[in-house]
Each structure stands twice: as structure tokens, then as C-alpha cells.
Short mmCIF file of N, CA, C and O in Angstrom, two decimals:
data_model
loop_
_atom_site.label_atom_id
_atom_site.label_comp_id
_atom_site.label_asym_id
_atom_site.label_seq_id
_atom_site.Cartn_x
_atom_site.Cartn_y
_atom_site.Cartn_z
N MET A 25 185.05 252.09 91.63
CA MET A 25 185.78 252.14 90.27
C MET A 25 186.85 251.14 89.76
O MET A 25 187.64 252.58 91.44
N TYR A 26 187.36 250.76 89.00
CA TYR A 26 189.07 250.71 88.93
C TYR A 26 190.20 251.39 88.10
O TYR A 26 189.00 250.84 86.91
N LEU A 27 191.36 251.77 88.07
CA LEU A 27 191.73 252.35 86.70
C LEU A 27 192.07 250.92 87.37
O LEU A 27 193.85 250.98 87.85
N ILE A 28 192.36 250.16 86.07
CA ILE A 28 193.64 249.03 86.27
C ILE A 28 194.15 248.86 84.10
O ILE A 28 193.88 249.06 83.00
N VAL A 29 195.84 249.06 84.20
CA VAL A 29 196.38 248.42 82.94
C VAL A 29 197.25 247.25 83.18
O VAL A 29 197.83 246.71 84.20
N LEU A 30 197.39 246.57 82.71
CA LEU A 30 198.06 245.24 83.04
C LEU A 30 198.37 244.73 81.48
O LEU A 30 197.90 244.93 80.17
N ILE A 31 199.81 244.58 81.49
CA ILE A 31 201.07 244.60 80.10
C ILE A 31 201.43 243.63 80.06
O ILE A 31 202.43 243.04 81.94
N GLY A 32 202.22 242.42 78.97
CA GLY A 32 202.91 241.62 79.71
C GLY A 32 202.74 240.34 78.68
O GLY A 32 201.37 240.18 78.45
N LEU A 33 203.52 239.61 78.88
CA LEU A 33 203.36 238.68 78.40
C LEU A 33 203.47 237.34 79.77
O LEU A 33 204.32 237.50 80.51
N CYS A 34 202.63 235.95 79.95
CA CYS A 34 203.31 235.43 80.42
C CYS A 34 203.76 233.59 80.51
O CYS A 34 203.98 233.30 79.49
N ARG A 35 205.36 234.25 81.58
CA ARG A 35 205.97 233.58 81.71
C ARG A 35 206.20 233.44 82.57
O ARG A 35 206.39 234.13 83.81
N ARG A 36 207.89 231.88 82.79
CA ARG A 36 207.85 231.92 84.10
C ARG A 36 208.67 233.28 84.72
O ARG A 36 209.90 234.17 84.44
N SER A 37 208.12 233.28 85.75
CA SER A 37 209.27 234.73 87.15
C SER A 37 209.82 233.95 88.06
O SER A 37 209.01 233.25 88.86
N LEU A 38 210.79 233.92 88.40
CA LEU A 38 211.73 234.29 89.81
C LEU A 38 210.81 235.06 91.11
O LEU A 38 211.54 235.09 91.88
N ALA A 39 210.91 236.49 90.52
CA ALA A 39 210.58 237.18 91.06
C ALA A 39 209.45 237.62 90.46
O ALA A 39 209.24 238.63 89.87
N GLU A 40 208.27 237.71 91.39
CA GLU A 40 206.52 238.16 91.35
C GLU A 40 206.79 239.56 92.39
O GLU A 40 206.70 238.86 94.12
N LEU A 41 206.75 240.25 92.47
CA LEU A 41 206.60 241.61 93.72
C LEU A 41 205.33 242.52 93.31
O LEU A 41 204.91 242.69 92.12
N MET A 42 204.33 242.60 95.10
CA MET A 42 203.19 243.57 94.82
C MET A 42 203.56 244.74 95.82
O MET A 42 203.95 243.89 97.22
N PHE A 43 203.14 245.26 95.01
CA PHE A 43 203.23 246.97 96.20
C PHE A 43 201.84 247.27 96.65
O PHE A 43 201.32 247.51 95.59
N LEU A 44 201.48 247.09 97.30
CA LEU A 44 199.94 247.42 97.53
C LEU A 44 200.12 249.08 98.66
O LEU A 44 200.69 249.19 99.59
N SER A 45 198.79 249.60 98.28
CA SER A 45 198.83 251.10 99.85
C SER A 45 197.71 251.30 99.59
O SER A 45 196.19 251.34 98.85
N ALA A 46 197.18 251.15 101.26
CA ALA A 46 195.94 251.68 101.18
C ALA A 46 196.24 253.34 102.64
O ALA A 46 196.82 253.62 103.42
N PRO A 47 194.59 253.75 102.77
CA PRO A 47 195.17 255.14 103.40
C PRO A 47 195.74 254.96 104.50
O PRO A 47 195.56 253.85 105.40
N PHE A 48 196.40 255.81 104.97
CA PHE A 48 197.05 255.79 107.05
C PHE A 48 195.76 256.34 107.42
O PHE A 48 194.31 256.94 107.49
N ALA A 49 195.59 255.37 108.38
CA ALA A 49 194.50 255.86 109.49
C ALA A 49 194.81 257.45 110.59
O ALA A 49 193.46 258.02 111.08
N MET A 50 196.15 258.27 110.13
CA MET A 50 196.03 259.60 111.05
C MET A 50 196.81 260.12 110.02
O MET A 50 197.22 259.72 109.25
N LEU A 51 196.74 262.34 109.21
CA LEU A 51 197.45 262.14 108.37
C LEU A 51 196.94 264.03 109.30
O LEU A 51 196.59 263.93 109.31
N GLN A 52 198.73 264.51 109.41
CA GLN A 52 199.14 265.89 109.75
C GLN A 52 197.68 265.90 111.43
O GLN A 52 198.02 267.38 111.87
N GLY A 53 198.37 264.37 111.87
CA GLY A 53 198.21 264.59 113.13
C GLY A 53 196.33 264.61 113.58
O GLY A 53 195.76 265.10 114.46
N LYS A 54 196.30 263.91 112.54
CA LYS A 54 194.38 263.69 112.45
C LYS A 54 194.14 262.26 112.16
O LYS A 54 194.48 261.81 111.16
N ARG A 55 192.86 262.55 112.46
CA ARG A 55 192.11 261.38 112.65
C ARG A 55 191.55 261.02 110.92
O ARG A 55 190.39 262.03 111.24
N VAL A 56 191.63 260.49 110.33
CA VAL A 56 191.23 260.13 108.98
C VAL A 56 189.98 258.94 109.41
O VAL A 56 190.30 257.89 109.69
N LEU A 57 188.97 259.69 108.32
CA LEU A 57 187.76 258.50 108.03
C LEU A 57 187.64 257.83 107.47
O LEU A 57 187.05 257.11 106.78
N ALA A 58 187.58 258.43 105.88
CA ALA A 58 188.24 258.43 104.54
C ALA A 58 188.49 259.25 104.11
O ALA A 58 188.08 260.46 103.80
N LEU A 59 189.04 257.91 102.50
CA LEU A 59 189.79 259.33 101.58
C LEU A 59 188.85 259.13 99.73
O LEU A 59 188.51 258.37 99.76
N GLU A 60 188.29 259.98 99.06
CA GLU A 60 187.91 259.88 97.76
C GLU A 60 188.56 260.45 96.94
O GLU A 60 189.55 261.64 96.69
N PHE A 61 189.25 259.49 95.37
CA PHE A 61 189.35 259.21 94.29
C PHE A 61 189.05 260.18 93.35
O PHE A 61 188.05 258.93 93.07
N GLU A 62 188.82 260.91 92.66
CA GLU A 62 188.04 260.56 91.88
C GLU A 62 189.63 261.45 90.28
O GLU A 62 190.82 262.15 90.82
N THR A 63 189.67 260.92 89.05
CA THR A 63 190.36 261.19 87.45
C THR A 63 189.35 261.19 86.99
O THR A 63 187.97 261.78 86.67
N TYR A 64 191.02 262.19 85.42
CA TYR A 64 189.61 262.31 84.76
C TYR A 64 190.74 261.32 83.63
O TYR A 64 191.78 260.39 83.87
N GLU A 65 189.44 259.49 83.58
CA GLU A 65 189.63 258.61 83.15
C GLU A 65 190.09 258.04 82.60
O GLU A 65 191.40 256.57 81.94
N VAL A 66 190.06 258.92 80.73
CA VAL A 66 191.28 258.93 80.25
C VAL A 66 191.74 258.57 79.78
O VAL A 66 193.69 257.86 79.25
N MET A 67 192.35 259.65 80.38
CA MET A 67 193.82 260.60 80.24
C MET A 67 194.40 259.89 81.50
O MET A 67 195.91 259.33 81.39
N ALA A 68 193.94 258.99 82.13
CA ALA A 68 195.05 258.73 83.58
C ALA A 68 195.13 257.04 83.60
O ALA A 68 196.15 256.75 83.27
N LEU A 69 193.77 256.56 82.46
CA LEU A 69 194.31 254.84 81.51
C LEU A 69 195.85 255.46 80.94
O LEU A 69 196.32 254.87 81.09
N LYS A 70 195.75 256.00 80.10
CA LYS A 70 196.97 256.37 79.03
C LYS A 70 198.19 256.71 79.31
O LYS A 70 198.95 256.16 79.41
N GLU A 71 198.41 257.64 80.32
CA GLU A 71 199.02 258.02 81.30
C GLU A 71 199.59 256.35 82.19
O GLU A 71 201.06 256.16 82.31
N MET A 72 198.49 255.60 82.74
CA MET A 72 199.16 254.16 83.00
C MET A 72 199.92 252.99 82.94
O MET A 72 201.15 252.73 82.95
N LYS A 73 199.84 253.66 81.96
CA LYS A 73 200.07 252.66 80.90
C LYS A 73 201.60 253.27 80.14
O LYS A 73 202.10 252.63 80.79
N LYS A 74 201.56 254.11 79.75
CA LYS A 74 203.07 254.69 79.66
C LYS A 74 203.98 254.46 80.25
O LYS A 74 204.93 254.40 80.00
N ILE A 75 203.46 254.89 81.01
CA ILE A 75 204.90 254.48 82.60
C ILE A 75 204.33 253.53 83.04
O ILE A 75 206.33 251.99 82.86
N ALA A 76 204.18 251.83 82.32
CA ALA A 76 204.37 250.99 82.36
C ALA A 76 205.09 250.72 81.23
O ALA A 76 206.33 249.62 81.50
N GLU A 77 204.65 250.46 79.77
CA GLU A 77 205.53 250.97 79.35
C GLU A 77 207.35 251.50 79.02
O GLU A 77 207.85 250.98 78.49
N GLN A 78 207.73 252.37 79.60
CA GLN A 78 208.57 253.08 79.79
C GLN A 78 209.67 252.21 81.19
O GLN A 78 209.99 251.53 81.14
N ALA A 79 208.46 251.51 82.60
CA ALA A 79 208.70 250.90 82.43
C ALA A 79 209.90 249.21 81.89
O ALA A 79 211.13 248.57 82.68
N PHE A 80 208.69 248.94 81.66
CA PHE A 80 209.16 248.26 80.46
C PHE A 80 210.80 248.06 79.53
O PHE A 80 211.72 247.23 79.22
N GLU A 81 211.01 249.65 79.01
CA GLU A 81 212.23 250.14 78.61
C GLU A 81 213.03 250.11 79.33
O GLU A 81 214.30 249.47 79.01
N LYS A 82 212.96 250.17 80.39
CA LYS A 82 214.58 250.16 81.57
C LYS A 82 214.46 249.43 82.28
O LYS A 82 215.46 249.19 82.48
N TRP A 83 214.34 248.72 82.61
CA TRP A 83 214.26 247.25 83.77
C TRP A 83 213.12 245.86 81.92
O TRP A 83 212.50 245.94 82.04
N PRO A 84 214.29 244.52 82.72
CA PRO A 84 213.81 243.38 82.09
C PRO A 84 212.79 242.90 82.86
O PRO A 84 212.96 241.77 83.17
N LEU A 85 211.46 243.62 82.50
CA LEU A 85 210.51 242.78 82.78
C LEU A 85 209.70 241.94 82.26
O LEU A 85 209.62 242.08 80.71
N GLN A 86 209.08 241.29 82.76
CA GLN A 86 207.72 240.83 82.21
C GLN A 86 206.47 240.58 82.59
O GLN A 86 205.85 240.36 81.58
N LYS A 87 205.87 241.44 82.90
CA LYS A 87 204.86 241.50 83.45
C LYS A 87 204.27 242.15 84.57
O LYS A 87 204.71 242.85 85.23
N ILE A 88 202.94 244.21 84.25
CA ILE A 88 202.88 245.04 84.88
C ILE A 88 201.39 244.52 84.72
O ILE A 88 201.14 244.50 84.24
N LEU A 89 201.10 244.87 86.15
CA LEU A 89 199.57 245.62 86.36
C LEU A 89 200.17 246.31 87.38
O LEU A 89 200.71 246.84 88.38
N ILE A 90 198.75 247.62 86.87
CA ILE A 90 198.45 248.24 87.77
C ILE A 90 197.34 249.31 87.99
O ILE A 90 196.68 248.79 87.05
N ASP A 91 197.19 249.06 89.19
CA ASP A 91 195.52 249.17 89.77
C ASP A 91 195.27 250.40 90.71
O ASP A 91 195.91 250.08 91.31
N HIS A 92 194.39 251.80 90.16
CA HIS A 92 194.27 252.53 91.26
C HIS A 92 192.47 252.44 91.60
O HIS A 92 192.02 252.84 90.52
N ARG A 93 192.28 252.63 92.57
CA ARG A 93 190.70 253.06 93.26
C ARG A 93 190.53 253.88 92.43
O ARG A 93 190.87 255.24 92.99
N THR A 94 189.17 254.33 92.20
CA THR A 94 188.42 255.69 92.18
C THR A 94 187.36 255.73 93.35
O THR A 94 187.13 254.24 93.51
N GLY A 95 186.31 256.73 93.37
CA GLY A 95 185.65 256.76 95.10
C GLY A 95 186.23 256.42 95.93
O GLY A 95 187.45 256.75 96.19
N ARG A 96 184.87 256.46 96.61
CA ARG A 96 185.03 256.49 98.22
C ARG A 96 186.01 255.28 99.00
O ARG A 96 184.55 254.28 98.36
N LEU A 97 187.24 255.30 99.68
CA LEU A 97 187.60 254.73 100.76
C LEU A 97 188.38 254.36 101.61
O LEU A 97 188.45 256.53 102.40
N HIS A 98 187.54 253.43 103.32
CA HIS A 98 187.93 253.59 103.99
C HIS A 98 189.27 253.06 104.68
O HIS A 98 190.09 252.39 103.55
N VAL A 99 189.51 254.37 105.30
CA VAL A 99 191.14 253.03 105.74
C VAL A 99 191.34 252.17 105.50
O VAL A 99 190.19 250.54 106.88
N GLY A 100 191.84 251.78 105.51
CA GLY A 100 193.00 249.36 104.98
C GLY A 100 191.92 249.03 104.00
O GLY A 100 193.13 248.47 103.67
N GLU A 101 191.49 250.33 103.05
CA GLU A 101 190.77 249.69 101.73
C GLU A 101 191.88 249.81 100.60
O GLU A 101 192.76 251.28 101.34
N ILE A 102 192.04 248.82 100.15
CA ILE A 102 193.64 248.91 99.44
C ILE A 102 193.27 250.12 98.01
O ILE A 102 192.20 250.20 97.63
N ALA A 103 194.20 251.45 98.12
CA ALA A 103 193.30 252.12 96.92
C ALA A 103 194.34 252.19 95.74
O ALA A 103 194.53 252.17 94.77
N VAL A 104 196.15 251.37 95.95
CA VAL A 104 196.79 251.55 94.54
C VAL A 104 196.85 249.94 95.20
O VAL A 104 198.23 248.78 95.80
N ILE A 105 197.15 249.30 93.68
CA ILE A 105 197.98 247.60 93.34
C ILE A 105 199.17 247.47 92.47
O ILE A 105 199.32 248.63 91.27
N ILE A 106 200.85 247.44 92.62
CA ILE A 106 200.94 247.78 91.36
C ILE A 106 201.66 246.53 91.90
O ILE A 106 202.11 245.94 92.47
N ALA A 107 201.48 245.46 90.43
CA ALA A 107 201.82 244.30 90.45
C ALA A 107 203.18 244.62 89.37
O ALA A 107 203.42 244.28 88.53
N VAL A 108 205.02 243.68 89.39
CA VAL A 108 206.32 243.49 89.41
C VAL A 108 206.22 242.03 88.57
O VAL A 108 206.41 241.37 89.76
N ALA A 109 206.89 241.06 87.73
CA ALA A 109 207.45 239.77 87.70
C ALA A 109 208.53 239.91 86.69
O ALA A 109 208.33 240.94 85.01
N ALA A 110 209.63 239.60 87.07
CA ALA A 110 210.90 239.65 86.25
C ALA A 110 211.91 238.67 86.47
O ALA A 110 211.39 237.95 87.45
N ALA A 111 212.16 238.48 85.66
CA ALA A 111 212.96 237.60 86.16
C ALA A 111 214.12 237.31 87.28
O ALA A 111 214.38 236.61 87.58
N HIS A 112 214.54 238.54 87.35
CA HIS A 112 215.70 239.12 88.57
C HIS A 112 214.91 240.12 89.72
O HIS A 112 213.77 241.48 89.33
N ARG A 113 215.14 239.40 91.20
CA ARG A 113 214.78 240.42 91.76
C ARG A 113 214.53 242.04 92.09
O ARG A 113 213.67 242.81 92.33
N ASP A 114 215.66 242.87 91.22
CA ASP A 114 216.40 244.04 91.56
C ASP A 114 215.34 244.63 90.87
O ASP A 114 215.12 245.43 90.90
N ALA A 115 215.34 243.78 89.13
CA ALA A 115 214.75 244.70 88.18
C ALA A 115 212.71 244.75 88.93
O ALA A 115 212.71 245.89 88.55
N ALA A 116 212.32 243.70 89.71
CA ALA A 116 211.17 243.74 90.36
C ALA A 116 210.88 244.71 91.07
O ALA A 116 210.51 245.97 91.26
N PHE A 117 212.05 245.62 92.40
CA PHE A 117 212.24 246.54 92.79
C PHE A 117 211.80 247.50 92.65
O PHE A 117 210.99 248.49 92.19
N GLN A 118 213.49 247.52 91.62
CA GLN A 118 213.61 248.49 91.09
C GLN A 118 212.06 249.68 90.34
O GLN A 118 211.51 250.87 90.55
N ALA A 119 211.75 248.63 89.82
CA ALA A 119 210.29 248.93 88.42
C ALA A 119 209.52 249.33 89.08
O ALA A 119 208.74 250.33 89.42
N CYS A 120 209.37 248.55 90.02
CA CYS A 120 207.97 249.01 91.30
C CYS A 120 208.39 250.25 91.80
O CYS A 120 207.29 250.97 91.81
N ARG A 121 209.20 250.77 92.54
CA ARG A 121 209.44 251.93 92.36
C ARG A 121 209.31 252.62 91.63
O ARG A 121 208.35 253.41 91.94
N TYR A 122 209.61 252.33 89.99
CA TYR A 122 209.66 253.51 89.92
C TYR A 122 207.57 253.59 89.04
O TYR A 122 207.00 254.94 89.08
N ILE A 123 207.40 252.88 89.74
CA ILE A 123 205.69 253.20 88.58
C ILE A 123 204.96 253.80 89.87
O ILE A 123 204.13 254.94 89.22
N ILE A 124 205.48 253.16 90.90
CA ILE A 124 204.61 253.85 92.83
C ILE A 124 205.47 255.69 92.50
O ILE A 124 203.64 256.28 92.19
N ASP A 125 206.30 256.03 92.09
CA ASP A 125 207.45 257.25 92.44
C ASP A 125 206.10 258.39 90.91
O ASP A 125 205.70 259.87 91.08
N THR A 126 206.25 257.94 90.13
CA THR A 126 205.87 258.33 88.58
C THR A 126 204.23 258.57 88.62
O THR A 126 204.32 259.04 87.87
N LEU A 127 203.19 257.84 88.82
CA LEU A 127 202.26 256.94 88.65
C LEU A 127 201.50 258.65 89.70
O LEU A 127 200.75 258.94 89.91
N LYS A 128 202.03 258.84 91.66
CA LYS A 128 201.90 260.17 92.15
C LYS A 128 202.13 260.92 91.60
O LYS A 128 202.04 262.46 91.95
N GLN A 129 203.01 261.40 90.90
CA GLN A 129 203.64 262.65 89.72
C GLN A 129 202.78 262.77 89.17
O GLN A 129 203.01 264.41 88.38
N THR A 130 202.61 261.39 87.66
CA THR A 130 202.13 262.05 86.53
C THR A 130 200.72 262.10 86.33
O THR A 130 199.48 262.47 84.87
N VAL A 131 199.90 261.11 87.22
CA VAL A 131 198.93 260.75 86.25
C VAL A 131 197.91 261.39 87.16
O VAL A 131 197.77 262.04 88.68
N PRO A 132 196.39 261.70 86.29
CA PRO A 132 195.78 262.64 87.31
C PRO A 132 194.52 262.04 87.62
O PRO A 132 193.30 261.83 87.65
N ILE A 133 195.06 261.34 89.29
CA ILE A 133 194.26 261.65 90.41
C ILE A 133 194.16 262.19 91.11
O ILE A 133 195.42 262.94 91.36
N TRP A 134 192.76 262.63 91.55
CA TRP A 134 193.09 263.80 93.08
C TRP A 134 192.33 263.29 94.12
O TRP A 134 190.94 262.71 93.84
N LYS A 135 192.69 263.68 95.09
CA LYS A 135 192.34 262.92 96.39
C LYS A 135 191.40 264.06 97.23
O LYS A 135 191.69 265.27 97.32
N LYS A 136 190.56 263.74 98.13
CA LYS A 136 189.49 263.97 99.04
C LYS A 136 190.09 263.46 100.34
O LYS A 136 189.29 262.42 100.28
N GLU A 137 191.03 264.09 101.33
CA GLU A 137 190.93 263.59 102.65
C GLU A 137 189.87 263.89 103.49
O GLU A 137 190.07 265.27 103.50
N THR A 138 188.79 263.39 103.74
CA THR A 138 187.78 263.24 105.44
C THR A 138 188.46 262.98 106.15
O THR A 138 189.16 261.72 106.63
N PHE A 139 188.16 263.99 107.04
CA PHE A 139 188.99 264.12 108.49
C PHE A 139 187.48 263.85 109.78
O PHE A 139 186.27 264.97 108.94
N GLU A 140 187.22 263.84 110.74
CA GLU A 140 186.45 264.48 111.41
C GLU A 140 185.89 265.80 111.78
O GLU A 140 185.04 266.28 111.92
N ASP A 141 187.74 266.59 111.67
CA ASP A 141 186.63 267.71 111.53
C ASP A 141 186.31 268.45 109.89
O ASP A 141 186.53 270.04 110.72
N GLY A 142 186.54 268.16 109.21
CA GLY A 142 186.65 268.35 107.92
C GLY A 142 186.90 267.79 107.14
O GLY A 142 187.05 266.57 107.54
N GLU A 143 187.00 268.33 105.68
CA GLU A 143 187.69 267.39 104.92
C GLU A 143 188.56 267.93 103.90
O GLU A 143 187.98 270.40 103.89
N VAL A 144 189.65 267.95 102.77
CA VAL A 144 190.59 268.52 102.04
C VAL A 144 190.28 268.86 100.77
O VAL A 144 191.19 267.27 101.11
N TRP A 145 190.62 268.47 99.47
CA TRP A 145 191.23 268.41 98.18
C TRP A 145 192.47 268.76 98.19
O TRP A 145 193.12 269.85 98.77
N VAL A 146 193.28 267.21 97.74
CA VAL A 146 194.70 267.64 97.58
C VAL A 146 194.31 267.22 96.10
O VAL A 146 193.91 266.43 95.44
N ALA A 147 195.78 268.52 95.90
CA ALA A 147 195.25 268.62 94.44
C ALA A 147 196.93 267.19 93.20
O ALA A 147 197.40 266.81 94.16
N ALA A 148 196.13 267.20 92.60
CA ALA A 148 196.82 265.99 91.72
C ALA A 148 198.15 266.86 92.20
O ALA A 148 198.57 267.21 92.04
N HIS A 149 199.82 264.97 91.35
CA HIS A 149 200.65 265.35 91.88
C HIS A 149 201.28 266.72 92.89
O HIS A 149 202.33 266.73 93.02
N ALA A 150 200.18 266.10 94.91
CA ALA A 150 201.12 266.78 95.17
C ALA A 150 201.66 265.90 96.72
O ALA A 150 201.67 265.05 96.20
#
């Protein structure tokens, strides 16, 4: 399943930036087999929309897309996509960093890391 928030107008953008995040092959010196994401969907979507709105208040942006997958993902599959369009690249870079950092701090998404020797749940905002 995908949690997707898209906000903005279609205008000509000179800077379009996309951030992609996929599970690491190794974590804490262990081989990762898969990650599993769970969420409280209504609250997560509300918080993601709030993050996008805050980014629009901070920078002169034209469009934002935030996509976070849920369910089981294997190494190399995309877990998070953040796309930002702006007239200037500096605003797009700053907004993109703000969005991923804030998403990791505030959106209620829990992650289970599965290794060859077991698995562990990582609390939201860890």
C-alpha cells in the first residue's frame, strides 16, 4: 500500500528534485532481508499533508509529492519518494531535506527490520 500526498499547482518549474529511499542491504553489521512498515493511515496522511503545507509556508514551492510505502519491502525496493518543484533549486533542496527529516520525526510509521538471525521492531521516530 502507498500513503500519498500531492499538493500544488502545475506551473513551469526550473528546479524539480526527487529524493528516493530504499532499505539498506546491511544494518548494524547484519544482512537485511526485508523491512516491513506499518502505520495508522488516517493520522499518517494527515501528518504528511501538514508537513507539505509547512514546507509551502517556508519556501516558494510549486508542487510537493510525498509517498511512503507500507507493508513488506525487500532490499532495493523504494520505500519513500519525495518530489519538490520550485522556481529555484535552493528552495527545492531545503524543502526536500525538511520534508524527509520531519516525516521521520512526526509521521506514525513503524518499521520491522528482518535479518538472517531474527527481526526487531523499530519505534516510530527512532
